[in-house]
mmCIF file of C-alpha atoms in Angstrom:
data_model
loop_
_atom_site.group_PDB
_atom_site.id
_atom_site.type_symbol
_atom_site.label_atom_id
_atom_site.label_comp_id
_atom_site.label_asym_id
_atom_site.label_seq_id
_atom_site.Cartn_x
_atom_site.Cartn_y
_atom_site.Cartn_z
ATOM 1 C CA UNK A 185 -0.108 -0.236 0.047
ATOM 2 C CA UNK A 186 1.447 3.756 -1.250
ATOM 3 C CA UNK A 187 1.177 6.453 1.122
ATOM 4 C CA UNK A 188 -0.066 9.642 -0.416
ATOM 5 C CA UNK A 189 2.624 12.421 -0.639
ATOM 6 C CA UNK A 190 2.722 14.526 2.435
ATOM 7 C CA UNK A 191 3.205 17.651 0.315
ATOM 8 C CA UNK A 192 -0.304 19.136 -1.347
ATOM 9 C CA UNK A 193 -0.903 21.843 -3.704
ATOM 10 C CA UNK A 194 -3.040 23.531 -1.657
ATOM 11 C CA UNK A 195 -3.141 24.408 1.805
ATOM 12 C CA UNK A 196 -6.154 24.302 4.137
ATOM 13 C CA UNK A 197 -6.437 27.224 6.874
ATOM 14 C CA UNK A 198 -5.975 25.976 10.202
ATOM 15 C CA UNK A 199 -8.775 26.884 12.794
ATOM 16 C CA UNK A 200 -7.968 29.791 14.785
ATOM 17 C CA UNK A 201 -10.210 29.234 17.897
ATOM 18 C CA UNK A 202 -11.149 25.649 19.546
ATOM 19 C CA UNK A 203 -14.982 26.142 19.175
ATOM 20 C CA UNK A 204 -14.575 26.035 15.583
ATOM 21 C CA UNK A 205 -13.309 22.564 16.051
ATOM 22 C CA UNK A 206 -16.249 19.899 16.790
ATOM 23 C CA UNK A 207 -16.107 18.929 20.577
ATOM 24 C CA UNK A 208 -13.736 21.996 20.672
ATOM 25 C CA UNK A 209 -13.717 22.673 24.414
ATOM 26 C CA UNK A 210 -13.566 18.878 25.485
ATOM 27 C CA UNK A 211 -10.673 18.691 23.199
ATOM 28 C CA UNK A 212 -9.171 21.379 24.646
ATOM 29 C CA UNK A 213 -9.247 20.290 28.115
ATOM 30 C CA UNK A 214 -8.079 16.995 27.493
ATOM 31 C CA UNK A 215 -5.110 18.432 25.725
ATOM 32 C CA UNK A 216 -4.155 20.696 28.568
ATOM 33 C CA UNK A 217 -4.532 17.697 31.093
ATOM 34 C CA UNK A 218 -2.079 15.168 28.873
ATOM 35 C CA UNK A 219 0.494 18.019 28.263
ATOM 36 C CA UNK A 220 0.647 19.063 31.581
ATOM 37 C CA UNK A 221 3.401 16.853 33.250
ATOM 38 C CA UNK A 222 5.513 17.412 29.989
ATOM 39 C CA UNK A 223 5.453 21.112 30.157
ATOM 40 C CA UNK A 224 6.079 21.101 33.639
ATOM 41 C CA UNK A 225 9.356 19.407 33.176
ATOM 42 C CA UNK A 226 10.573 21.648 30.524
ATOM 43 C CA UNK A 227 13.161 24.197 31.192
ATOM 44 C CA UNK A 228 15.496 26.391 29.418
ATOM 45 C CA UNK A 229 15.042 30.141 28.045
ATOM 46 C CA UNK A 230 12.862 30.331 25.011
ATOM 47 C CA UNK A 231 9.552 28.215 24.089
ATOM 48 C CA UNK A 232 7.703 28.310 20.938
ATOM 49 C CA UNK A 233 4.108 27.682 20.779
ATOM 50 C CA UNK A 234 2.911 27.033 17.476
ATOM 51 C CA UNK A 235 -0.497 27.632 16.129
ATOM 52 C CA UNK A 236 -3.548 29.494 17.220
ATOM 53 C CA UNK A 237 -4.881 26.490 19.000
ATOM 54 C CA UNK A 238 -1.688 26.140 20.856
ATOM 55 C CA UNK A 239 -1.896 29.860 21.963
ATOM 56 C CA UNK A 240 -5.108 29.266 23.598
ATOM 57 C CA UNK A 241 -4.175 26.162 25.832
ATOM 58 C CA UNK A 242 -3.916 27.240 29.581
ATOM 59 C CA UNK A 243 -0.531 25.867 30.392
ATOM 60 C CA UNK A 244 1.511 25.371 33.455
ATOM 61 C CA UNK A 245 4.334 27.070 34.464
ATOM 62 C CA UNK A 246 7.613 25.889 34.042
ATOM 63 C CA UNK A 247 11.223 26.790 34.173
ATOM 64 C CA UNK A 248 11.151 28.369 30.677
ATOM 65 C CA UNK A 249 11.837 32.157 31.312
ATOM 66 C CA UNK A 250 10.543 33.285 27.934
ATOM 67 C CA UNK A 251 7.183 32.131 26.295
ATOM 68 C CA UNK A 252 6.151 33.240 22.357
ATOM 69 C CA UNK A 253 3.320 32.180 20.149
ATOM 70 C CA UNK A 254 4.308 31.710 16.348
ATOM 71 C CA UNK A 255 1.771 31.631 13.704
ATOM 72 C CA UNK A 256 0.209 32.908 10.076
ATOM 73 C CA UNK A 257 -2.831 34.458 11.473
ATOM 74 C CA UNK A 258 -3.722 37.979 12.403
ATOM 75 C CA UNK A 259 -4.744 37.503 16.091
ATOM 76 C CA UNK A 260 -3.637 39.066 19.667
ATOM 77 C CA UNK A 261 -2.584 36.018 20.926
ATOM 78 C CA UNK A 262 0.202 35.361 17.982
ATOM 79 C CA UNK A 263 3.083 37.171 18.958
ATOM 80 C CA UNK A 264 5.766 36.226 16.071
ATOM 81 C CA UNK A 265 3.719 36.018 12.596
ATOM 82 C CA UNK A 266 5.357 33.692 10.583
ATOM 83 C CA UNK A 267 5.417 30.695 7.736
ATOM 84 C CA UNK A 268 5.787 27.932 9.725
ATOM 85 C CA UNK A 269 8.029 26.647 6.487
ATOM 86 C CA UNK A 270 10.326 29.751 7.255
ATOM 87 C CA UNK A 271 11.004 30.339 10.845
ATOM 88 C CA UNK A 272 12.673 33.534 11.545
ATOM 89 C CA UNK A 273 14.447 31.749 14.146
ATOM 90 C CA UNK A 274 18.234 31.283 14.141
ATOM 91 C CA UNK A 275 19.732 27.505 14.217
ATOM 92 C CA UNK A 276 19.761 26.189 17.681
ATOM 93 C CA UNK A 277 17.556 29.142 19.195
ATOM 94 C CA UNK A 278 14.723 27.336 21.026
ATOM 95 C CA UNK A 279 14.830 25.148 23.911
ATOM 96 C CA UNK A 280 11.243 23.574 23.458
ATOM 97 C CA UNK A 281 8.561 23.724 21.133
ATOM 98 C CA UNK A 282 4.824 22.920 21.272
ATOM 99 C CA UNK A 283 2.533 22.533 18.426
ATOM 100 C CA UNK A 284 -0.612 21.366 18.792
ATOM 101 C CA UNK A 285 -3.217 20.036 15.621
ATOM 102 C CA UNK A 286 -1.558 22.269 13.456
ATOM 103 C CA UNK A 287 0.680 19.840 11.419
ATOM 104 C CA UNK A 288 -2.419 18.761 9.624
ATOM 105 C CA UNK A 289 -3.410 22.085 7.640
ATOM 106 C CA UNK A 290 0.193 22.590 6.556
ATOM 107 C CA UNK A 291 0.999 22.477 2.977
ATOM 108 C CA UNK A 292 4.527 20.818 3.611
ATOM 109 C CA UNK A 293 4.454 19.083 7.014
ATOM 110 C CA UNK A 294 7.981 17.667 6.260
ATOM 111 C CA UNK A 295 9.600 21.123 5.770
ATOM 112 C CA UNK A 296 7.816 22.277 9.166
ATOM 113 C CA UNK A 297 9.315 19.777 10.846
ATOM 114 C CA UNK A 298 12.919 20.592 9.568
ATOM 115 C CA UNK A 299 12.319 24.087 10.651
ATOM 116 C CA UNK A 300 11.377 22.989 14.104
ATOM 117 C CA UNK A 301 14.443 20.854 14.169
ATOM 118 C CA UNK A 302 16.811 23.294 13.094
ATOM 119 C CA UNK A 303 15.642 25.912 15.688
ATOM 120 C CA UNK A 304 15.788 23.611 18.636
ATOM 121 C CA UNK A 305 19.021 23.350 20.740
ATOM 122 C CA UNK A 306 20.841 19.719 21.206
ATOM 123 C CA UNK A 307 18.339 18.111 23.632
ATOM 124 C CA UNK A 308 15.537 20.391 22.977
ATOM 125 C CA UNK A 309 12.178 19.220 23.051
ATOM 126 C CA UNK A 310 9.278 19.175 20.596
ATOM 127 C CA UNK A 311 5.904 18.452 21.940
ATOM 128 C CA UNK A 312 3.361 17.501 18.997
ATOM 129 C CA UNK A 313 -0.517 16.605 19.360
ATOM 130 C CA UNK A 314 -2.004 15.509 16.313
ATOM 131 C CA UNK A 315 -5.410 14.306 15.039
ATOM 132 C CA UNK A 316 -5.329 10.369 14.535
ATOM 133 C CA UNK A 317 -6.198 9.281 11.091
ATOM 134 C CA UNK A 318 -7.517 6.062 12.707
ATOM 135 C CA UNK A 319 -10.273 7.294 15.352
ATOM 136 C CA UNK A 320 -13.840 6.095 15.240
ATOM 137 C CA UNK A 321 -15.139 9.574 14.623
ATOM 138 C CA UNK A 322 -13.513 9.413 11.034
ATOM 139 C CA UNK A 323 -16.472 7.891 10.182
ATOM 140 C CA UNK A 324 -18.441 10.910 10.309
ATOM 141 C CA UNK A 325 -16.515 11.905 6.888
ATOM 142 C CA UNK A 326 -19.256 9.807 5.027
ATOM 143 C CA UNK A 327 -21.446 12.728 5.340
ATOM 144 C CA UNK A 328 -20.328 15.233 2.390
ATOM 145 C CA UNK A 329 -21.139 18.252 5.245
ATOM 146 C CA UNK A 330 -18.569 16.970 7.495
ATOM 147 C CA UNK A 331 -15.711 16.939 5.380
ATOM 148 C CA UNK A 332 -15.388 20.735 5.284
ATOM 149 C CA UNK A 333 -15.665 21.065 8.679
ATOM 150 C CA UNK A 334 -12.941 21.053 11.576
ATOM 151 C CA UNK A 335 -11.264 18.733 12.271
ATOM 152 C CA UNK A 336 -12.042 16.477 9.312
ATOM 153 C CA UNK A 337 -11.077 19.336 6.579
ATOM 154 C CA UNK A 338 -7.577 18.709 7.520
ATOM 155 C CA UNK A 339 -4.936 16.109 6.441
ATOM 156 C CA UNK A 340 -4.345 13.511 9.408
ATOM 157 C CA UNK A 341 -0.982 11.687 9.741
ATOM 158 C CA UNK A 342 -0.685 8.489 11.512
ATOM 159 C CA UNK A 343 1.510 8.226 14.308
ATOM 160 C CA UNK A 344 3.728 5.908 13.129
ATOM 161 C CA UNK A 345 4.233 8.172 9.867
ATOM 162 C CA UNK A 346 5.428 11.118 12.557
ATOM 163 C CA UNK A 347 7.703 8.819 14.239
ATOM 164 C CA UNK A 348 9.267 8.108 10.688
ATOM 165 C CA UNK A 349 9.718 11.520 9.992
ATOM 166 C CA UNK A 350 11.108 12.336 13.331
ATOM 167 C CA UNK A 351 13.859 9.609 13.248
ATOM 168 C CA UNK A 352 15.111 11.045 10.058
ATOM 169 C CA UNK A 353 15.764 14.208 11.999
ATOM 170 C CA UNK A 354 17.789 12.734 14.700
ATOM 171 C CA UNK A 355 15.112 13.121 17.296
ATOM 172 C CA UNK A 356 14.778 10.574 19.808
ATOM 173 C CA UNK A 357 10.982 9.970 20.773
ATOM 174 C CA UNK A 358 10.653 9.634 24.508
ATOM 175 C CA UNK A 359 6.907 9.457 25.041
ATOM 176 C CA UNK A 360 3.712 8.499 22.536
ATOM 177 C CA UNK A 361 0.149 7.298 23.181
ATOM 178 C CA UNK A 362 -3.171 7.978 22.443
ATOM 179 C CA UNK A 363 -5.786 10.005 24.155
ATOM 180 C CA UNK A 364 -9.148 11.676 23.614
ATOM 181 C CA UNK A 365 -11.387 8.477 22.819
ATOM 182 C CA UNK A 366 -14.624 10.442 21.586
ATOM 183 C CA UNK A 367 -16.846 10.522 18.023
ATOM 184 C CA UNK A 368 -16.817 14.475 18.660
ATOM 185 C CA UNK A 369 -20.384 14.666 18.805
ATOM 186 C CA UNK A 370 -23.070 15.547 21.625
ATOM 187 C CA UNK A 371 -26.127 14.037 19.976
ATOM 188 C CA UNK A 372 -25.762 10.629 21.039
ATOM 189 C CA UNK A 373 -24.263 10.190 24.698
ATOM 190 C CA UNK A 374 -24.308 6.563 24.215
ATOM 191 C CA UNK A 375 -21.641 6.392 21.820
ATOM 192 C CA UNK A 376 -19.814 8.370 23.365
ATOM 193 C CA UNK A 377 -19.590 6.231 26.353
ATOM 194 C CA UNK A 378 -18.962 3.300 23.875
ATOM 195 C CA UNK A 379 -15.948 4.382 22.392
ATOM 196 C CA UNK A 380 -14.540 5.420 25.819
ATOM 197 C CA UNK A 381 -14.953 2.024 27.026
ATOM 198 C CA UNK A 382 -13.456 0.411 23.729
ATOM 199 C CA UNK A 383 -10.673 2.725 23.820
ATOM 200 C CA UNK A 384 -9.367 1.235 26.990
ATOM 201 C CA UNK A 385 -9.101 -2.181 25.283
ATOM 202 C CA UNK A 386 -8.072 -0.490 21.843
ATOM 203 C CA UNK A 387 -6.439 2.808 22.371
ATOM 204 C CA UNK A 388 -5.844 3.270 18.627
ATOM 205 C CA UNK A 389 -9.245 4.404 17.863
ATOM 206 C CA UNK A 390 -8.908 7.542 20.013
ATOM 207 C CA UNK A 391 -9.344 11.181 18.813
ATOM 208 C CA UNK A 392 -5.948 12.479 19.514
ATOM 209 C CA UNK A 393 -1.942 11.233 19.869
ATOM 210 C CA UNK A 394 0.990 12.977 21.739
ATOM 211 C CA UNK A 395 4.517 12.525 20.657
ATOM 212 C CA UNK A 396 7.638 14.033 23.001
ATOM 213 C CA UNK A 397 10.573 13.992 21.114
ATOM 214 C CA UNK A 398 14.184 14.971 21.859
ATOM 215 C CA UNK A 399 16.884 16.438 19.276
ATOM 216 C CA UNK A 400 20.170 14.349 19.546
ATOM 217 C CA UNK A 401 23.371 15.573 18.209
ATOM 218 C CA UNK A 402 25.998 12.648 17.683
ATOM 219 C CA UNK A 403 29.363 14.715 16.817
ATOM 220 C CA UNK A 404 31.723 12.325 14.579
ATOM 221 C CA UNK A 405 35.280 12.605 15.672
ATOM 222 C CA UNK A 406 37.568 11.020 12.710
ATOM 223 C CA UNK A 407 40.324 8.794 14.200
ATOM 224 C CA UNK A 408 43.323 8.693 12.195
ATOM 225 C CA UNK A 409 45.132 5.160 11.642
ATOM 226 C CA UNK A 410 48.232 5.878 13.557
ATOM 227 C CA UNK A 411 45.829 6.750 16.491
ATOM 228 C CA UNK A 412 44.050 3.387 16.243
ATOM 229 C CA UNK A 413 47.708 1.624 15.897
ATOM 230 C CA UNK A 414 48.663 3.063 18.815
ATOM 231 C CA UNK A 415 45.739 1.716 20.867
ATOM 232 C CA UNK A 416 45.968 -1.521 19.598
ATOM 233 C CA UNK A 417 49.665 -1.982 19.909
ATOM 234 C CA UNK A 418 50.940 -1.823 23.969
ATOM 235 C CA UNK A 419 53.833 0.311 25.073
ATOM 236 C CA UNK A 420 56.659 -1.512 26.403
ATOM 237 C CA UNK A 421 56.718 0.409 29.635
ATOM 238 C CA UNK A 422 52.997 -0.541 30.276
ATOM 239 C CA UNK A 423 53.582 -4.143 30.044
ATOM 240 C CA UNK A 424 54.656 -6.132 33.114
ATOM 241 C CA UNK A 425 58.110 -6.654 33.701
ATOM 242 C CA UNK A 426 57.693 -10.571 33.482
ATOM 243 C CA UNK A 427 55.879 -10.697 30.198
ATOM 244 C CA UNK A 428 58.432 -8.419 28.337
ATOM 245 C CA UNK A 429 60.251 -9.835 25.672
ATOM 246 C CA UNK A 430 63.412 -8.945 23.877
ATOM 247 C CA UNK A 431 63.843 -9.078 19.933
#
């Protein structure tokens, strides 16, 4: 089975408020609860929160001094207006990046991840929250009216596919799991309770997933042939006197 290319010719505008997303208030609360323990462990000087949905999250305090919101929309919470594919940040300038439900609406998600990896320092943290394409709420896309509504109008990527992209960027994944089991509707409460019970056994049917990754840098130090020979051949004075031989 061949996967569709991640790049698409026409970009889809990302939602600017949680109330634009189906069951948005409940999803926002779930995301805040899941991210809280990871945000509290962050440290450093600069934290970038990408996207309008991320800017509206009420995140707990952490040791990072400077927080900034980055996005491509004209809203008050957005402090740095920039394209995610061409960030104005220098290389190794950020200590942590948080992006919630934004990658699904980007035109070139590969480039977005490359820009974030470039801007992170060594051992910097990247926290991603994405919509799960295997979630049970995807059955709502069978109705043509739902296709053009948030969040179903975005391009979903599976968790395994995101993990593969991160591995190419030398990102070590430390946390990954599904959460927020829901059909994203309020008309039939019995469906919501059924999905919640099913997710206890099959978490892959949940609506969202979270990935926490750390940027790793492995320095390459070339070793000359002469240095290798010196390590293999013992020096005469380091060999015990009883074991020394003369030619």
